[in-house]
mmCIF file of C-alpha atoms and ligand atoms in Angstrom:
data_model
loop_
_atom_site.group_PDB
_atom_site.id
_atom_site.type_symbol
_atom_site.label_atom_id
_atom_site.label_comp_id
_atom_site.label_asym_id
_atom_site.label_seq_id
_atom_site.Cartn_x
_atom_site.Cartn_y
_atom_site.Cartn_z
ATOM 1 C CA MET A 479 -3.638 -33.841 -2.309
ATOM 2 C CA LYS A 480 -5.191 -30.488 -1.414
ATOM 3 C CA LYS A 481 -6.292 -28.322 -4.307
ATOM 4 C CA VAL A 482 -5.414 -24.614 -4.263
ATOM 5 C CA LEU A 483 -6.284 -21.840 -6.707
ATOM 6 C CA ILE A 484 -3.477 -19.313 -7.150
ATOM 7 C CA THR A 485 -5.132 -16.247 -8.646
ATOM 8 C CA ARG A 486 -2.042 -14.503 -10.069
ATOM 9 C CA LYS A 487 1.248 -15.630 -11.532
ATOM 10 C CA LEU A 488 3.930 -15.784 -8.820
ATOM 11 C CA LEU A 489 7.715 -16.049 -9.097
ATOM 12 C CA ARG A 490 8.950 -19.341 -10.494
ATOM 13 C CA SER A 491 10.633 -20.602 -7.292
ATOM 14 C CA ASN A 492 7.383 -20.085 -5.397
ATOM 15 C CA GLU A 493 5.323 -21.835 -8.065
ATOM 16 C CA GLU A 494 7.718 -24.793 -8.001
ATOM 17 C CA ARG A 495 7.269 -25.077 -4.265
ATOM 18 C CA MET A 496 3.477 -25.034 -4.600
ATOM 19 C CA SER A 497 3.483 -27.714 -7.306
ATOM 20 C CA LYS A 498 5.194 -30.062 -4.862
ATOM 21 C CA LEU A 499 2.774 -29.292 -2.047
ATOM 22 C CA TRP A 500 -0.603 -29.194 -3.743
ATOM 23 C CA ASP A 501 -2.666 -29.774 -6.797
ATOM 24 C CA ALA A 502 -1.998 -26.124 -7.670
ATOM 25 C CA LYS A 503 -4.159 -24.320 -10.216
ATOM 26 C CA PHE A 504 -1.878 -21.638 -11.634
ATOM 27 C CA ASN A 505 -2.762 -18.593 -13.699
ATOM 28 C CA LEU A 506 -0.472 -19.024 -16.689
ATOM 29 C CA ASN A 507 -1.506 -15.798 -18.443
ATOM 30 C CA ASP A 508 -1.573 -13.746 -15.267
ATOM 31 C CA GLU A 509 -5.052 -12.517 -16.121
ATOM 32 C CA VAL A 510 -6.961 -10.624 -13.412
ATOM 33 C CA TYR A 511 -9.963 -12.878 -12.788
ATOM 34 C CA SER A 512 -13.464 -11.467 -12.648
ATOM 35 C CA GLN A 513 -15.442 -12.373 -9.555
ATOM 36 C CA ASN A 514 -17.426 -14.952 -11.550
ATOM 37 C CA LYS A 515 -14.316 -16.556 -12.959
ATOM 38 C CA LEU A 516 -12.721 -16.717 -9.533
ATOM 39 C CA ILE A 517 -15.811 -18.468 -8.165
ATOM 40 C CA GLU A 518 -15.888 -20.894 -11.102
ATOM 41 C CA LEU A 519 -12.165 -21.721 -10.862
ATOM 42 C CA SER A 520 -12.441 -22.323 -7.111
ATOM 43 C CA LYS A 521 -14.606 -25.380 -7.714
ATOM 44 C CA ASP A 522 -13.329 -28.289 -5.575
ATOM 45 C CA CYS A 523 -10.523 -26.121 -4.175
ATOM 46 C CA ASP A 524 -9.568 -26.252 -0.503
ATOM 47 C CA GLY A 525 -7.935 -22.847 -0.519
ATOM 48 C CA ILE A 526 -7.175 -19.749 -2.567
ATOM 49 C CA LEU A 527 -3.962 -17.770 -2.718
ATOM 50 C CA SER A 528 -5.301 -14.349 -3.678
ATOM 51 C CA SER A 529 -3.840 -11.008 -4.512
ATOM 52 C CA ILE A 530 -4.764 -7.326 -4.089
ATOM 53 C CA LEU A 531 -6.629 -7.003 -7.388
ATOM 54 C CA ASP A 532 -9.046 -9.808 -6.483
ATOM 55 C CA LYS A 533 -12.166 -8.096 -5.179
ATOM 56 C CA ILE A 534 -13.482 -10.737 -2.827
ATOM 57 C CA ASP A 535 -16.607 -9.039 -1.494
ATOM 58 C CA GLU A 536 -19.484 -10.519 0.507
ATOM 59 C CA GLU A 537 -21.339 -11.781 -2.557
ATOM 60 C CA THR A 538 -18.227 -13.477 -3.921
ATOM 61 C CA ILE A 539 -17.436 -15.065 -0.546
ATOM 62 C CA ASN A 540 -20.976 -16.414 -0.286
ATOM 63 C CA LYS A 541 -20.800 -17.921 -3.761
ATOM 64 C CA LEU A 542 -17.473 -19.669 -3.204
ATOM 65 C CA PRO A 543 -17.726 -23.454 -2.929
ATOM 66 C CA ASP A 544 -17.943 -24.680 0.679
ATOM 67 C CA SER A 545 -14.732 -26.623 0.151
ATOM 68 C CA VAL A 546 -12.749 -23.343 0.247
ATOM 69 C CA LYS A 547 -11.638 -22.892 3.851
ATOM 70 C CA ILE A 548 -8.776 -20.431 3.588
ATOM 71 C CA ILE A 549 -7.956 -17.381 1.476
ATOM 72 C CA SER A 550 -4.325 -16.440 1.857
ATOM 73 C CA ASN A 551 -3.839 -12.902 0.557
ATOM 74 C CA PHE A 552 -0.483 -12.092 -1.022
ATOM 75 C CA ALA A 553 -0.242 -8.662 0.680
ATOM 76 C CA VAL A 554 -0.127 -7.075 4.075
ATOM 77 C CA GLY A 555 -3.298 -5.108 3.252
ATOM 78 C CA PHE A 556 -6.563 -7.018 2.951
ATOM 79 C CA GLY A 557 -9.045 -4.287 2.053
ATOM 80 C CA ASN A 558 -9.824 -6.292 -1.104
ATOM 81 C CA ILE A 559 -11.531 -8.972 0.998
ATOM 82 C CA ASP A 560 -14.668 -8.734 3.119
ATOM 83 C CA ILE A 561 -13.191 -10.376 6.188
ATOM 84 C CA LYS A 562 -16.454 -10.239 8.167
ATOM 85 C CA ALA A 563 -18.383 -12.075 5.456
ATOM 86 C CA ALA A 564 -15.555 -14.602 5.352
ATOM 87 C CA ARG A 565 -15.733 -15.128 9.096
ATOM 88 C CA LYS A 566 -19.487 -15.724 8.860
ATOM 89 C CA LYS A 567 -18.821 -18.424 6.297
ATOM 90 C CA ASN A 568 -15.949 -19.844 8.378
ATOM 91 C CA VAL A 569 -13.345 -18.970 5.782
ATOM 92 C CA ILE A 570 -9.990 -17.965 7.250
ATOM 93 C CA ILE A 571 -8.249 -14.930 5.757
ATOM 94 C CA THR A 572 -4.501 -14.434 6.153
ATOM 95 C CA ASN A 573 -2.044 -11.717 5.110
ATOM 96 C CA THR A 574 1.737 -11.346 4.819
ATOM 97 C CA PRO A 575 2.842 -8.853 7.482
ATOM 98 C CA ASP A 576 6.376 -7.805 8.474
ATOM 99 C CA ILE A 577 8.334 -9.044 5.505
ATOM 100 C CA LEU A 578 7.372 -6.165 3.235
ATOM 101 C CA THR A 579 7.940 -3.479 5.844
ATOM 102 C CA ASP A 580 11.447 -2.505 4.709
ATOM 103 C CA ALA A 581 10.733 -2.558 0.976
ATOM 104 C CA THR A 582 7.619 -0.431 1.453
ATOM 105 C CA ALA A 583 9.436 2.014 3.729
ATOM 106 C CA GLU A 584 12.090 2.392 1.022
ATOM 107 C CA ILE A 585 9.398 3.297 -1.516
ATOM 108 C CA ALA A 586 7.903 5.742 0.998
ATOM 109 C CA MET A 587 11.322 7.448 1.167
ATOM 110 C CA LEU A 588 11.517 7.474 -2.617
ATOM 111 C CA LEU A 589 8.118 9.213 -2.742
ATOM 112 C CA ILE A 590 9.227 11.743 -0.153
ATOM 113 C CA LEU A 591 12.458 12.461 -2.014
ATOM 114 C CA GLY A 592 10.816 12.412 -5.435
ATOM 115 C CA ALA A 593 8.075 14.830 -4.397
ATOM 116 C CA ALA A 594 10.319 17.127 -2.336
ATOM 117 C CA ARG A 595 13.076 17.385 -4.954
ATOM 118 C CA ARG A 596 10.763 17.592 -7.985
ATOM 119 C CA ALA A 597 12.020 14.363 -9.541
ATOM 120 C CA SER A 598 9.200 14.113 -12.137
ATOM 121 C CA GLU A 599 9.996 17.526 -13.533
ATOM 122 C CA GLY A 600 13.724 16.812 -13.322
ATOM 123 C CA LEU A 601 13.384 13.586 -15.308
ATOM 124 C CA LYS A 602 11.380 15.339 -17.964
ATOM 125 C CA TRP A 603 13.904 18.131 -18.335
ATOM 126 C CA ALA A 604 16.844 15.727 -18.407
ATOM 127 C CA ARG A 605 15.209 13.651 -21.150
ATOM 128 C CA ASN A 606 14.335 16.721 -23.207
ATOM 129 C CA LYS A 607 18.013 17.642 -23.267
ATOM 130 C CA ASN A 608 17.263 21.366 -23.427
ATOM 131 C CA TRP A 609 17.946 22.199 -19.808
ATOM 132 C CA LYS A 610 20.491 24.534 -18.426
ATOM 133 C CA TRP A 611 21.796 24.631 -14.873
ATOM 134 C CA SER A 612 20.895 27.822 -13.093
ATOM 135 C CA VAL A 613 20.706 28.874 -9.479
ATOM 136 C CA ASP A 614 16.920 28.727 -9.267
ATOM 137 C CA PHE A 615 16.357 25.750 -11.568
ATOM 138 C CA LEU A 616 13.836 23.263 -10.072
ATOM 139 C CA ILE A 617 14.221 24.440 -6.508
ATOM 140 C CA GLY A 618 12.744 21.838 -4.188
ATOM 141 C CA LYS A 619 12.360 21.370 -0.466
ATOM 142 C CA GLN A 620 15.030 19.996 1.807
ATOM 143 C CA LEU A 621 14.256 17.027 4.055
ATOM 144 C CA GLU A 622 16.892 17.876 6.627
ATOM 145 C CA GLY A 623 15.351 20.007 9.351
ATOM 146 C CA SER A 624 11.776 19.513 8.164
ATOM 147 C CA ARG A 625 8.916 17.907 10.044
ATOM 148 C CA LEU A 626 7.637 14.558 8.841
ATOM 149 C CA GLY A 627 4.125 13.604 9.869
ATOM 150 C CA ILE A 628 3.415 9.890 9.769
ATOM 151 C CA LEU A 629 -0.231 8.919 9.580
ATOM 152 C CA GLY A 630 -0.308 5.358 10.912
ATOM 153 C CA MET A 631 2.705 4.445 13.015
ATOM 154 C CA GLY A 632 2.491 0.691 12.577
ATOM 155 C CA ARG A 633 5.353 -1.465 11.327
ATOM 156 C CA ILE A 634 5.756 0.437 8.061
ATOM 157 C CA GLY A 635 5.266 3.863 9.630
ATOM 158 C CA ARG A 636 7.992 3.090 12.171
ATOM 159 C CA ALA A 637 10.349 1.858 9.444
ATOM 160 C CA VAL A 638 9.757 5.149 7.573
ATOM 161 C CA SER A 639 10.447 7.064 10.770
ATOM 162 C CA LEU A 640 13.779 5.271 11.251
ATOM 163 C CA ARG A 641 14.893 6.142 7.730
ATOM 164 C CA ALA A 642 13.603 9.713 7.862
ATOM 165 C CA LYS A 643 15.575 10.354 11.040
ATOM 166 C CA ALA A 644 18.748 9.506 9.154
ATOM 167 C CA PHE A 645 17.780 12.334 6.772
ATOM 168 C CA GLY A 646 17.618 14.737 9.708
ATOM 169 C CA MET A 647 13.815 14.984 9.830
ATOM 170 C CA GLN A 648 11.791 15.513 13.008
ATOM 171 C CA ILE A 649 9.129 12.853 13.385
ATOM 172 C CA HIS A 650 5.497 13.444 14.347
ATOM 173 C CA TYR A 651 2.731 10.856 14.168
ATOM 174 C CA HIS A 652 -0.903 10.095 14.710
ATOM 175 C CA ASN A 653 -2.303 6.699 15.578
ATOM 176 C CA ARG A 654 -5.555 5.689 17.184
ATOM 177 C CA THR A 655 -3.529 4.842 20.288
ATOM 178 C CA ARG A 656 -0.222 6.235 21.408
ATOM 179 C CA LEU A 657 2.732 3.876 21.090
ATOM 180 C CA LYS A 658 4.841 2.734 24.020
ATOM 181 C CA THR A 659 7.919 4.901 24.537
ATOM 182 C CA ASP A 660 10.360 2.364 23.083
ATOM 183 C CA LEU A 661 8.336 2.007 19.859
ATOM 184 C CA GLU A 662 7.794 5.767 19.682
ATOM 185 C CA ALA A 663 11.568 6.225 19.640
ATOM 186 C CA GLY A 664 11.418 9.971 20.211
ATOM 187 C CA ALA A 665 8.577 10.699 17.745
ATOM 188 C CA ASN A 666 5.987 13.283 18.820
ATOM 189 C CA TYR A 667 2.478 11.914 19.264
ATOM 190 C CA HIS A 668 -0.591 13.859 18.091
ATOM 191 C CA ASP A 669 -4.001 12.743 19.276
ATOM 192 C CA SER A 670 -5.828 14.185 16.260
ATOM 193 C CA ILE A 671 -5.161 14.434 12.561
ATOM 194 C CA LYS A 672 -5.690 18.174 12.749
ATOM 195 C CA SER A 673 -2.839 18.481 15.199
ATOM 196 C CA LEU A 674 -0.599 16.161 13.146
ATOM 197 C CA PHE A 675 -1.311 17.786 9.795
ATOM 198 C CA SER A 676 -0.718 21.291 11.171
ATOM 199 C CA VAL A 677 2.943 20.410 11.887
ATOM 200 C CA SER A 678 3.537 18.245 8.792
ATOM 201 C CA ASP A 679 5.862 19.888 6.291
ATOM 202 C CA ILE A 680 5.718 16.456 4.706
ATOM 203 C CA LEU A 681 3.124 13.776 5.404
ATOM 204 C CA SER A 682 3.659 10.069 4.812
ATOM 205 C CA ILE A 683 0.439 8.034 4.753
ATOM 206 C CA ASN A 684 1.044 4.590 6.197
ATOM 207 C CA CYS A 685 -2.275 3.616 7.754
ATOM 208 C CA PRO A 686 -4.557 0.786 6.611
ATOM 209 C CA ALA A 687 -7.610 1.460 4.444
ATOM 210 C CA THR A 688 -10.671 1.274 6.688
ATOM 211 C CA PRO A 689 -14.047 3.029 6.655
ATOM 212 C CA GLU A 690 -12.550 5.562 9.121
ATOM 213 C CA THR A 691 -9.534 6.397 6.945
ATOM 214 C CA THR A 692 -11.365 6.577 3.600
ATOM 215 C CA ASN A 693 -10.916 10.105 2.149
ATOM 216 C CA ILE A 694 -9.184 11.229 5.328
ATOM 217 C CA ILE A 695 -7.301 13.693 3.112
ATOM 218 C CA ASN A 696 -10.047 15.973 1.802
ATOM 219 C CA LYS A 697 -10.906 19.634 1.213
ATOM 220 C CA GLU A 698 -11.374 20.297 4.904
ATOM 221 C CA THR A 699 -8.338 18.411 6.226
ATOM 222 C CA LEU A 700 -6.055 19.785 3.489
ATOM 223 C CA GLU A 701 -6.601 23.177 5.108
ATOM 224 C CA PHE A 702 -4.903 21.916 8.285
ATOM 225 C CA PHE A 703 -1.493 21.654 6.580
ATOM 226 C CA PRO A 704 1.114 24.411 6.488
ATOM 227 C CA LYS A 705 0.944 26.113 3.097
ATOM 228 C CA GLY A 706 3.265 24.358 0.661
ATOM 229 C CA ALA A 707 3.275 21.004 2.461
ATOM 230 C CA ILE A 708 4.101 17.764 0.682
ATOM 231 C CA ILE A 709 1.903 14.655 0.872
ATOM 232 C CA THR A 710 2.959 11.113 0.048
ATOM 233 C CA ASN A 711 0.991 7.876 0.049
ATOM 234 C CA SER A 712 2.505 4.404 -0.021
ATOM 235 C CA ALA A 713 -0.460 2.686 1.706
ATOM 236 C CA ARG A 714 -3.758 2.629 -0.219
ATOM 237 C CA GLY A 715 -5.428 5.085 -2.594
ATOM 238 C CA ASP A 716 -8.639 5.081 -0.540
ATOM 239 C CA MET A 717 -7.244 7.620 1.910
ATOM 240 C CA ILE A 718 -7.213 10.557 -0.514
ATOM 241 C CA ASP A 719 -10.133 12.442 -2.039
ATOM 242 C CA ASP A 720 -8.536 12.844 -5.459
ATOM 243 C CA GLU A 721 -10.652 15.779 -6.661
ATOM 244 C CA ASP A 722 -9.861 17.793 -3.548
ATOM 245 C CA MET A 723 -6.182 16.907 -3.799
ATOM 246 C CA VAL A 724 -5.942 18.007 -7.425
ATOM 247 C CA GLN A 725 -7.495 21.369 -6.463
ATOM 248 C CA ALA A 726 -4.977 21.745 -3.614
ATOM 249 C CA LEU A 727 -2.130 21.120 -6.073
ATOM 250 C CA ILE A 728 -3.506 23.631 -8.545
ATOM 251 C CA SER A 729 -3.905 26.282 -5.852
ATOM 252 C CA LYS A 730 -0.375 25.446 -4.609
ATOM 253 C CA ARG A 731 -1.727 24.910 -1.110
ATOM 254 C CA ILE A 732 0.127 21.590 -1.518
ATOM 255 C CA PHE A 733 3.626 21.919 -2.984
ATOM 256 C CA SER A 734 3.858 18.397 -4.356
ATOM 257 C CA LEU A 735 2.491 14.900 -4.056
ATOM 258 C CA GLY A 736 4.153 11.466 -4.135
ATOM 259 C CA LEU A 737 1.934 8.459 -4.859
ATOM 260 C CA ASP A 738 2.489 4.730 -5.205
ATOM 261 C CA VAL A 739 -1.164 3.736 -4.736
ATOM 262 C CA TYR A 740 -4.468 4.859 -6.234
ATOM 263 C CA LYS A 741 -8.208 4.496 -5.907
ATOM 264 C CA GLY A 742 -9.409 2.036 -8.546
ATOM 265 C CA GLU A 743 -5.887 0.954 -9.613
ATOM 266 C CA PRO A 744 -4.584 0.711 -12.296
ATOM 267 C CA ASN A 745 -6.539 3.873 -13.105
ATOM 268 C CA ILE A 746 -4.975 7.098 -11.961
ATOM 269 C CA HIS A 747 -7.046 10.258 -11.566
ATOM 270 C CA PRO A 748 -6.357 12.254 -14.756
ATOM 271 C CA GLY A 749 -5.874 15.426 -12.708
ATOM 272 C CA TYR A 750 -2.663 13.953 -11.309
ATOM 273 C CA LEU A 751 -1.265 13.210 -14.738
ATOM 274 C CA ASN A 752 -1.633 16.862 -15.754
ATOM 275 C CA GLN A 753 0.201 18.236 -12.749
ATOM 276 C CA PRO A 754 3.992 18.680 -12.996
ATOM 277 C CA ASN A 755 4.454 18.422 -9.228
ATOM 278 C CA VAL A 756 3.155 14.872 -8.843
ATOM 279 C CA PHE A 757 5.669 12.054 -8.508
ATOM 280 C CA ILE A 758 3.912 8.789 -9.313
ATOM 281 C CA LEU A 759 4.863 5.134 -9.272
ATOM 282 C CA PRO A 760 2.783 2.080 -10.257
ATOM 283 C CA HIS A 761 2.329 0.389 -6.836
ATOM 284 C CA LEU A 762 5.922 -0.776 -6.373
ATOM 285 C CA GLY A 763 5.978 -0.824 -2.558
ATOM 286 C CA SER A 764 6.911 -4.474 -2.138
ATOM 287 C CA ALA A 765 8.474 -4.962 -5.584
ATOM 288 C CA THR A 766 11.906 -6.404 -4.813
ATOM 289 C CA MET A 767 12.876 -9.996 -5.492
ATOM 290 C CA LYS A 768 13.666 -10.577 -1.825
ATOM 291 C CA THR A 769 10.330 -9.250 -0.614
ATOM 292 C CA ARG A 770 8.075 -10.713 -3.299
ATOM 293 C CA THR A 771 9.659 -14.142 -2.797
ATOM 294 C CA ALA A 772 9.256 -13.898 0.964
ATOM 295 C CA MET A 773 5.633 -12.717 0.636
ATOM 296 C CA ALA A 774 4.720 -15.694 -1.516
ATOM 297 C CA ASP A 775 6.548 -18.051 0.841
ATOM 298 C CA LEU A 776 4.602 -16.658 3.769
ATOM 299 C CA ALA A 777 1.294 -16.861 1.873
ATOM 300 C CA ILE A 778 2.121 -20.518 1.110
ATOM 301 C CA ASP A 779 3.209 -21.187 4.728
ATOM 302 C CA ASN A 780 -0.111 -19.824 5.960
ATOM 303 C CA ILE A 781 -2.066 -22.284 3.808
ATOM 304 C CA GLU A 782 0.243 -25.165 4.752
ATOM 305 C CA GLU A 783 -0.029 -24.425 8.441
ATOM 306 C CA TYR A 784 -3.793 -24.226 8.174
ATOM 307 C CA PHE A 785 -4.042 -27.515 6.276
ATOM 308 C CA LYS A 786 -1.893 -29.213 8.933
ATOM 309 C CA THR A 787 -3.304 -27.700 12.126
ATOM 310 C CA GLY A 788 -6.594 -25.977 11.329
ATOM 311 C CA ILE A 789 -5.184 -22.590 12.384
ATOM 312 C CA CYS A 790 -2.340 -20.333 11.320
ATOM 313 C CA LYS A 791 -0.458 -17.348 12.617
ATOM 314 C CA ASN A 792 -1.332 -14.619 10.162
ATOM 315 C CA MET A 793 -5.121 -14.924 10.414
ATOM 316 C CA VAL A 794 -6.830 -11.536 10.200
ATOM 317 C CA ASN A 795 -10.451 -12.538 10.822
HETATM 318 C C1 GLV B 109 0.751 -4.189 -0.900
HETATM 319 O O1 GLV B 109 0.220 -3.240 -1.303
HETATM 320 C C2 GLV B 109 0.371 -4.932 0.259
HETATM 321 O O2 GLV B 109 -0.608 -4.596 0.949
HETATM 322 O O3 GLV B 109 1.040 -5.933 0.533
#
């Protein structure tokens, strides 16, 4: 029987499936393993089912036992793994694309709505019980008729675009390459971020974290936006320079911010916590039963397929 390390606790139905397939090493306490512990626990394992908080860098990859041939990441993003180092060591890395597209797009809409309609402030007032309806109480921004910029028009970006259109928004996007007309579905392409940001009343960040996108939202690029724009991020925290963003919120250059992801999660830049116009969630993008179950099933399928055939469909390296 193949031996597989599962680095985080998964839903019970998925764990039951794995117990039948493999000698599965579960994480009963759901502790986040240090790199050393992950290496130690991988001893004699044929594969690892990892998760976004496992920082599997080059050094960790090189110290893994040679028996480990596949790391199946329970996420569509795989910025937590050095895929080049893995390739050098002939370790296959897989992800779980497609199935979390809808759930993540729903959270992106929640961020857009929450930031535009001042949901954080509204919740606080409602809980304090001392609010009074008045004509100018918590005036927000209306989605209908506004321009939504989508940075990264991949699967999730396109799912956000579909939903935003139902809210009456005009869609603009930037990608490294322009989409084919059918995938574009009427959205306006911008060949630079400057051009995209300058028409974004609201921006939804949906691109992957790469060296090119790290801190793509910074002091200089924040100046490209119309004054009072809204920014939301349901992708990865790496894309935003937090210091610069906090300053833009203070100066009101940016009206409000919606975040589901952060640099160095679970830490959140303290500047965000002090700002009333920040709508924050604790990385809930894929957190529905349907999606989390399907993600684990796909992560398991990837390992199974690899064990049976030596390849599998969601390889990313
Ligand atoms: C979640 O953040 C994912 O990348 O799947």
